[in-house]
Amino acid sequence: MKRKTFIKSCCLACISGSFATALLESCTSQNMLSGKLTASGIAFPENAFLIKKKNTKSYKKYVVVTHEDLAFPVCVFRNGEHAYTALLMKCTHQGAELQPFGDVLQCPAHGSEFDREGHVISGPAVTPLRSFPVTVDNGTVNISLQ
């Protein structure tokens, strides 16, 4: 291989690697955030749903709230302005941690699926997910874990 061809190949590989890294990072869950424990549950800023692009605003369908004191994360779906549903991400079949896919929570162990309200879409699970009351106060989403 000639030196010039080698240098071009290396540069192309570096550029491709940078592009691939950026692409993979955009696929990772940017919807995860660490909540703040409160006396009655967990809280996070409502603007965690906000997506700003140039002069437009849009919103994420959901965020996954974690905290080191929680055994399982909580998925919070945005249903409208100041309207949310919070679901424990623990499969009711055998207790595996669920994974969000758009409007569905899916169990990686046996394939159970739950809708954004926690109802079973497909089994083997038959019991709905545990849900929590959600309130919004001055731009803070509060999930009652009691």
mmCIF file with all atom_site columns, C-alpha atoms in Angstrom:
data_model
loop_
_atom_site.group_PDB
_atom_site.id
_atom_site.type_symbol
_atom_site.label_atom_id
_atom_site.label_alt_id
_atom_site.label_comp_id
_atom_site.label_asym_id
_atom_site.label_entity_id
_atom_site.label_seq_id
_atom_site.pdbx_PDB_ins_code
_atom_site.Cartn_x
_atom_site.Cartn_y
_atom_site.Cartn_z
_atom_site.occupancy
_atom_site.B_iso_or_equiv
_atom_site.pdbx_formal_charge
_atom_site.auth_seq_id
_atom_site.auth_comp_id
_atom_site.auth_asym_id
_atom_site.auth_atom_id
_atom_site.pdbx_PDB_model_num
ATOM 1   C CA . MET A 1 1   ? 0.000   0.000   0.000  1.00 0.00 ? 1   MET A CA 1
ATOM 2   C CA . LYS A 1 2   ? 1.325   3.418   -0.886 1.00 0.00 ? 2   LYS A CA 1
ATOM 3   C CA . ARG A 1 3   ? 1.885   5.984   1.820  1.00 0.00 ? 3   ARG A CA 1
ATOM 4   C CA . LYS A 1 4   ? -0.713  8.397   0.387  1.00 0.00 ? 4   LYS A CA 1
ATOM 5   C CA . THR A 1 5   ? -3.367  5.672   0.226  1.00 0.00 ? 5   THR A CA 1
ATOM 6   C CA . PHE A 1 6   ? -2.527  4.605   3.771  1.00 0.00 ? 6   PHE A CA 1
ATOM 7   C CA . ILE A 1 7   ? -2.911  8.157   5.116  1.00 0.00 ? 7   ILE A CA 1
ATOM 8   C CA . LYS A 1 8   ? -6.246  8.593   3.309  1.00 0.00 ? 8   LYS A CA 1
ATOM 9   C CA . SER A 1 9   ? -7.477  5.290   4.712  1.00 0.00 ? 9   SER A CA 1
ATOM 10  C CA . CYS A 1 10  ? -6.440  6.242   8.251  1.00 0.00 ? 10  CYS A CA 1
ATOM 11  C CA . CYS A 1 11  ? -8.115  9.649   8.007  1.00 0.00 ? 11  CYS A CA 1
ATOM 12  C CA . LEU A 1 12  ? -11.292 8.089   6.645  1.00 0.00 ? 12  LEU A CA 1
ATOM 13  C CA . ALA A 1 13  ? -11.255 5.529   9.469  1.00 0.00 ? 13  ALA A CA 1
ATOM 14  C CA . CYS A 1 14  ? -10.847 8.278   12.096 1.00 0.00 ? 14  CYS A CA 1
ATOM 15  C CA . ILE A 1 15  ? -13.694 10.327  10.639 1.00 0.00 ? 15  ILE A CA 1
ATOM 16  C CA . SER A 1 16  ? -15.909 7.243   10.389 1.00 0.00 ? 16  SER A CA 1
ATOM 17  C CA . GLY A 1 17  ? -15.071 6.298   13.974 1.00 0.00 ? 17  GLY A CA 1
ATOM 18  C CA . SER A 1 18  ? -15.991 9.766   15.217 1.00 0.00 ? 18  SER A CA 1
ATOM 19  C CA . PHE A 1 19  ? -19.263 9.658   13.305 1.00 0.00 ? 19  PHE A CA 1
ATOM 20  C CA . ALA A 1 20  ? -20.083 6.171   14.627 1.00 0.00 ? 20  ALA A CA 1
ATOM 21  C CA . THR A 1 21  ? -19.343 7.257   18.200 1.00 0.00 ? 21  THR A CA 1
ATOM 22  C CA . ALA A 1 22  ? -21.628 10.284  17.863 1.00 0.00 ? 22  ALA A CA 1
ATOM 23  C CA . LEU A 1 23  ? -24.340 8.117   16.346 1.00 0.00 ? 23  LEU A CA 1
ATOM 24  C CA . LEU A 1 24  ? -24.123 5.516   19.110 1.00 0.00 ? 24  LEU A CA 1
ATOM 25  C CA . GLU A 1 25  ? -24.153 8.201   21.802 1.00 0.00 ? 25  GLU A CA 1
ATOM 26  C CA . SER A 1 26  ? -27.349 9.598   20.312 1.00 0.00 ? 26  SER A CA 1
ATOM 27  C CA . CYS A 1 27  ? -28.914 6.136   20.606 1.00 0.00 ? 27  CYS A CA 1
ATOM 28  C CA . THR A 1 28  ? -28.080 5.768   24.282 1.00 0.00 ? 28  THR A CA 1
ATOM 29  C CA . SER A 1 29  ? -30.710 6.588   26.811 1.00 0.00 ? 29  SER A CA 1
ATOM 30  C CA . GLN A 1 30  ? -30.512 10.319  27.215 1.00 0.00 ? 30  GLN A CA 1
ATOM 31  C CA . ASN A 1 31  ? -33.846 9.934   28.944 1.00 0.00 ? 31  ASN A CA 1
ATOM 32  C CA . MET A 1 32  ? -32.251 8.749   32.207 1.00 0.00 ? 32  MET A CA 1
ATOM 33  C CA . LEU A 1 33  ? -31.846 11.093  35.132 1.00 0.00 ? 33  LEU A CA 1
ATOM 34  C CA . SER A 1 34  ? -31.183 10.877  38.824 1.00 0.00 ? 34  SER A CA 1
ATOM 35  C CA . GLY A 1 35  ? -34.084 12.053  40.951 1.00 0.00 ? 35  GLY A CA 1
ATOM 36  C CA . LYS A 1 36  ? -33.936 13.762  44.319 1.00 0.00 ? 36  LYS A CA 1
ATOM 37  C CA . LEU A 1 37  ? -35.449 11.922  47.268 1.00 0.00 ? 37  LEU A CA 1
ATOM 38  C CA . THR A 1 38  ? -38.096 13.876  49.160 1.00 0.00 ? 38  THR A CA 1
ATOM 39  C CA . ALA A 1 39  ? -40.108 13.110  52.287 1.00 0.00 ? 39  ALA A CA 1
ATOM 40  C CA . SER A 1 40  ? -42.852 11.437  50.237 1.00 0.00 ? 40  SER A CA 1
ATOM 41  C CA . GLY A 1 41  ? -41.053 10.183  47.139 1.00 0.00 ? 41  GLY A CA 1
ATOM 42  C CA . ILE A 1 42  ? -38.764 11.370  44.403 1.00 0.00 ? 42  ILE A CA 1
ATOM 43  C CA . ALA A 1 43  ? -38.640 14.619  42.424 1.00 0.00 ? 43  ALA A CA 1
ATOM 44  C CA . PHE A 1 44  ? -37.019 15.961  39.266 1.00 0.00 ? 44  PHE A CA 1
ATOM 45  C CA . PRO A 1 45  ? -37.326 19.089  37.109 1.00 0.00 ? 45  PRO A CA 1
ATOM 46  C CA . GLU A 1 46  ? -40.204 19.091  34.637 1.00 0.00 ? 46  GLU A CA 1
ATOM 47  C CA . ASN A 1 47  ? -37.903 20.521  31.965 1.00 0.00 ? 47  ASN A CA 1
ATOM 48  C CA . ALA A 1 48  ? -36.167 17.104  31.825 1.00 0.00 ? 48  ALA A CA 1
ATOM 49  C CA . PHE A 1 49  ? -38.772 16.297  29.149 1.00 0.00 ? 49  PHE A CA 1
ATOM 50  C CA . LEU A 1 50  ? -37.908 19.352  27.058 1.00 0.00 ? 50  LEU A CA 1
ATOM 51  C CA . ILE A 1 51  ? -35.963 18.982  23.806 1.00 0.00 ? 51  ILE A CA 1
ATOM 52  C CA . LYS A 1 52  ? -34.661 22.257  22.390 1.00 0.00 ? 52  LYS A CA 1
ATOM 53  C CA . LYS A 1 53  ? -33.626 22.350  18.755 1.00 0.00 ? 53  LYS A CA 1
ATOM 54  C CA . LYS A 1 54  ? -32.805 25.728  17.268 1.00 0.00 ? 54  LYS A CA 1
ATOM 55  C CA . ASN A 1 55  ? -36.087 27.665  17.485 1.00 0.00 ? 55  ASN A CA 1
ATOM 56  C CA . THR A 1 56  ? -38.394 24.732  18.193 1.00 0.00 ? 56  THR A CA 1
ATOM 57  C CA . LYS A 1 57  ? -39.427 22.921  21.342 1.00 0.00 ? 57  LYS A CA 1
ATOM 58  C CA . SER A 1 58  ? -40.539 19.326  21.567 1.00 0.00 ? 58  SER A CA 1
ATOM 59  C CA . TYR A 1 59  ? -40.847 16.837  24.382 1.00 0.00 ? 59  TYR A CA 1
ATOM 60  C CA . LYS A 1 60  ? -39.539 13.374  25.188 1.00 0.00 ? 60  LYS A CA 1
ATOM 61  C CA . LYS A 1 61  ? -42.202 10.679  25.520 1.00 0.00 ? 61  LYS A CA 1
ATOM 62  C CA . TYR A 1 62  ? -40.690 9.494   28.782 1.00 0.00 ? 62  TYR A CA 1
ATOM 63  C CA . VAL A 1 63  ? -37.817 9.830   31.247 1.00 0.00 ? 63  VAL A CA 1
ATOM 64  C CA . VAL A 1 64  ? -36.396 7.101   33.442 1.00 0.00 ? 64  VAL A CA 1
ATOM 65  C CA . VAL A 1 65  ? -35.805 8.285   37.001 1.00 0.00 ? 65  VAL A CA 1
ATOM 66  C CA . THR A 1 66  ? -33.186 6.509   39.074 1.00 0.00 ? 66  THR A CA 1
ATOM 67  C CA . HIS A 1 67  ? -31.785 6.858   42.560 1.00 0.00 ? 67  HIS A CA 1
ATOM 68  C CA . GLU A 1 68  ? -29.304 4.708   44.438 1.00 0.00 ? 68  GLU A CA 1
ATOM 69  C CA . ASP A 1 69  ? -31.911 4.032   47.150 1.00 0.00 ? 69  ASP A CA 1
ATOM 70  C CA . LEU A 1 70  ? -34.460 2.656   44.655 1.00 0.00 ? 70  LEU A CA 1
ATOM 71  C CA . ALA A 1 71  ? -34.315 -1.057  43.812 1.00 0.00 ? 71  ALA A CA 1
ATOM 72  C CA . PHE A 1 72  ? -35.812 -0.351  40.352 1.00 0.00 ? 72  PHE A CA 1
ATOM 73  C CA . PRO A 1 73  ? -36.043 2.818   38.267 1.00 0.00 ? 73  PRO A CA 1
ATOM 74  C CA . VAL A 1 74  ? -39.349 4.572   37.612 1.00 0.00 ? 74  VAL A CA 1
ATOM 75  C CA . CYS A 1 75  ? -40.442 5.374   34.057 1.00 0.00 ? 75  CYS A CA 1
ATOM 76  C CA . VAL A 1 76  ? -42.415 8.607   33.803 1.00 0.00 ? 76  VAL A CA 1
ATOM 77  C CA . PHE A 1 77  ? -44.457 9.049   30.621 1.00 0.00 ? 77  PHE A CA 1
ATOM 78  C CA . ARG A 1 78  ? -45.514 12.516  29.506 1.00 0.00 ? 78  ARG A CA 1
ATOM 79  C CA . ASN A 1 79  ? -49.212 12.417  28.579 1.00 0.00 ? 79  ASN A CA 1
ATOM 80  C CA . GLY A 1 80  ? -49.677 16.147  28.032 1.00 0.00 ? 80  GLY A CA 1
ATOM 81  C CA . GLU A 1 81  ? -48.829 19.464  29.611 1.00 0.00 ? 81  GLU A CA 1
ATOM 82  C CA . HIS A 1 82  ? -48.356 18.742  33.333 1.00 0.00 ? 82  HIS A CA 1
ATOM 83  C CA . ALA A 1 83  ? -49.882 15.225  32.925 1.00 0.00 ? 83  ALA A CA 1
ATOM 84  C CA . TYR A 1 84  ? -47.681 12.231  33.710 1.00 0.00 ? 84  TYR A CA 1
ATOM 85  C CA . THR A 1 85  ? -47.825 8.518   34.478 1.00 0.00 ? 85  THR A CA 1
ATOM 86  C CA . ALA A 1 86  ? -45.141 6.958   36.709 1.00 0.00 ? 86  ALA A CA 1
ATOM 87  C CA . LEU A 1 87  ? -44.516 3.199   36.557 1.00 0.00 ? 87  LEU A CA 1
ATOM 88  C CA . LEU A 1 88  ? -42.133 0.970   38.477 1.00 0.00 ? 88  LEU A CA 1
ATOM 89  C CA . MET A 1 89  ? -39.873 -0.701  35.923 1.00 0.00 ? 89  MET A CA 1
ATOM 90  C CA . LYS A 1 90  ? -40.144 -4.146  37.521 1.00 0.00 ? 90  LYS A CA 1
ATOM 91  C CA . CYS A 1 91  ? -41.813 -6.907  35.495 1.00 0.00 ? 91  CYS A CA 1
ATOM 92  C CA . THR A 1 92  ? -44.743 -8.434  37.345 1.00 0.00 ? 92  THR A CA 1
ATOM 93  C CA . HIS A 1 93  ? -43.944 -11.859 35.885 1.00 0.00 ? 93  HIS A CA 1
ATOM 94  C CA . GLN A 1 94  ? -40.554 -12.633 37.435 1.00 0.00 ? 94  GLN A CA 1
ATOM 95  C CA . GLY A 1 95  ? -39.182 -9.277  38.559 1.00 0.00 ? 95  GLY A CA 1
ATOM 96  C CA . ALA A 1 96  ? -36.742 -8.408  35.761 1.00 0.00 ? 96  ALA A CA 1
ATOM 97  C CA . GLU A 1 97  ? -35.998 -4.735  35.096 1.00 0.00 ? 97  GLU A CA 1
ATOM 98  C CA . LEU A 1 98  ? -38.023 -3.450  32.155 1.00 0.00 ? 98  LEU A CA 1
ATOM 99  C CA . GLN A 1 99  ? -36.673 -1.508  29.198 1.00 0.00 ? 99  GLN A CA 1
ATOM 100 C CA . PRO A 1 100 ? -38.538 1.381   27.546 1.00 0.00 ? 100 PRO A CA 1
ATOM 101 C CA . PHE A 1 101 ? -39.193 1.344   23.796 1.00 0.00 ? 101 PHE A CA 1
ATOM 102 C CA . GLY A 1 102 ? -41.247 4.359   22.753 1.00 0.00 ? 102 GLY A CA 1
ATOM 103 C CA . ASP A 1 103 ? -44.688 3.906   24.330 1.00 0.00 ? 103 ASP A CA 1
ATOM 104 C CA . VAL A 1 104 ? -43.963 0.393   25.611 1.00 0.00 ? 104 VAL A CA 1
ATOM 105 C CA . LEU A 1 105 ? -42.046 -1.117  28.512 1.00 0.00 ? 105 LEU A CA 1
ATOM 106 C CA . GLN A 1 106 ? -40.624 -4.505  27.603 1.00 0.00 ? 106 GLN A CA 1
ATOM 107 C CA . CYS A 1 107 ? -39.192 -7.309  29.718 1.00 0.00 ? 107 CYS A CA 1
ATOM 108 C CA . PRO A 1 108 ? -35.876 -8.620  28.369 1.00 0.00 ? 108 PRO A CA 1
ATOM 109 C CA . ALA A 1 109 ? -36.296 -11.932 30.221 1.00 0.00 ? 109 ALA A CA 1
ATOM 110 C CA . HIS A 1 110 ? -39.514 -13.326 28.746 1.00 0.00 ? 110 HIS A CA 1
ATOM 111 C CA . GLY A 1 111 ? -40.894 -10.625 26.446 1.00 0.00 ? 111 GLY A CA 1
ATOM 112 C CA . SER A 1 112 ? -43.815 -9.279  28.469 1.00 0.00 ? 112 SER A CA 1
ATOM 113 C CA . GLU A 1 113 ? -44.911 -5.851  27.281 1.00 0.00 ? 113 GLU A CA 1
ATOM 114 C CA . PHE A 1 114 ? -46.739 -3.079  29.121 1.00 0.00 ? 114 PHE A CA 1
ATOM 115 C CA . ASP A 1 115 ? -48.354 0.097   27.762 1.00 0.00 ? 115 ASP A CA 1
ATOM 116 C CA . ARG A 1 116 ? -47.721 3.599   29.076 1.00 0.00 ? 116 ARG A CA 1
ATOM 117 C CA . GLU A 1 117 ? -50.467 3.112   31.681 1.00 0.00 ? 117 GLU A CA 1
ATOM 118 C CA . GLY A 1 118 ? -48.869 -0.096  32.992 1.00 0.00 ? 118 GLY A CA 1
ATOM 119 C CA . HIS A 1 119 ? -51.430 -2.495  31.489 1.00 0.00 ? 119 HIS A CA 1
ATOM 120 C CA . VAL A 1 120 ? -50.202 -5.820  30.091 1.00 0.00 ? 120 VAL A CA 1
ATOM 121 C CA . ILE A 1 121 ? -50.068 -5.804  26.285 1.00 0.00 ? 121 ILE A CA 1
ATOM 122 C CA . SER A 1 122 ? -48.555 -9.274  25.960 1.00 0.00 ? 122 SER A CA 1
ATOM 123 C CA . GLY A 1 123 ? -47.537 -11.912 28.473 1.00 0.00 ? 123 GLY A CA 1
ATOM 124 C CA . PRO A 1 124 ? -46.462 -14.056 30.108 1.00 0.00 ? 124 PRO A CA 1
ATOM 125 C CA . ALA A 1 125 ? -47.115 -11.324 32.718 1.00 0.00 ? 125 ALA A CA 1
ATOM 126 C CA . VAL A 1 126 ? -50.793 -10.982 33.682 1.00 0.00 ? 126 VAL A CA 1
ATOM 127 C CA . THR A 1 127 ? -50.602 -8.326  36.432 1.00 0.00 ? 127 THR A CA 1
ATOM 128 C CA . PRO A 1 128 ? -50.311 -4.604  35.578 1.00 0.00 ? 128 PRO A CA 1
ATOM 129 C CA . LEU A 1 129 ? -47.274 -2.608  36.679 1.00 0.00 ? 129 LEU A CA 1
ATOM 130 C CA . ARG A 1 130 ? -47.217 -0.686  39.936 1.00 0.00 ? 130 ARG A CA 1
ATOM 131 C CA . SER A 1 131 ? -48.024 2.959   39.291 1.00 0.00 ? 131 SER A CA 1
ATOM 132 C CA . PHE A 1 132 ? -47.424 6.012   41.453 1.00 0.00 ? 132 PHE A CA 1
ATOM 133 C CA . PRO A 1 133 ? -49.332 9.305   41.825 1.00 0.00 ? 133 PRO A CA 1
ATOM 134 C CA . VAL A 1 134 ? -47.618 12.233  40.098 1.00 0.00 ? 134 VAL A CA 1
ATOM 135 C CA . THR A 1 135 ? -48.032 15.929  40.840 1.00 0.00 ? 135 THR A CA 1
ATOM 136 C CA . VAL A 1 136 ? -46.338 18.999  39.388 1.00 0.00 ? 136 VAL A CA 1
ATOM 137 C CA . ASP A 1 137 ? -45.463 21.967  41.574 1.00 0.00 ? 137 ASP A CA 1
ATOM 138 C CA . ASN A 1 138 ? -43.547 25.020  40.309 1.00 0.00 ? 138 ASN A CA 1
ATOM 139 C CA . GLY A 1 139 ? -41.768 23.126  37.543 1.00 0.00 ? 139 GLY A CA 1
ATOM 140 C CA . THR A 1 140 ? -40.943 20.091  39.675 1.00 0.00 ? 140 THR A CA 1
ATOM 141 C CA . VAL A 1 141 ? -42.419 16.652  38.992 1.00 0.00 ? 141 VAL A CA 1
ATOM 142 C CA . ASN A 1 142 ? -43.117 14.827  42.266 1.00 0.00 ? 142 ASN A CA 1
ATOM 143 C CA . ILE A 1 143 ? -43.647 11.074  42.331 1.00 0.00 ? 143 ILE A CA 1
ATOM 144 C CA . SER A 1 144 ? -45.259 9.790   45.511 1.00 0.00 ? 144 SER A CA 1
ATOM 145 C CA . LEU A 1 145 ? -43.660 6.467   46.427 1.00 0.00 ? 145 LEU A CA 1
ATOM 146 C CA . GLN A 1 146 ? -45.835 5.870   49.502 1.00 0.00 ? 146 GLN A CA 1
#
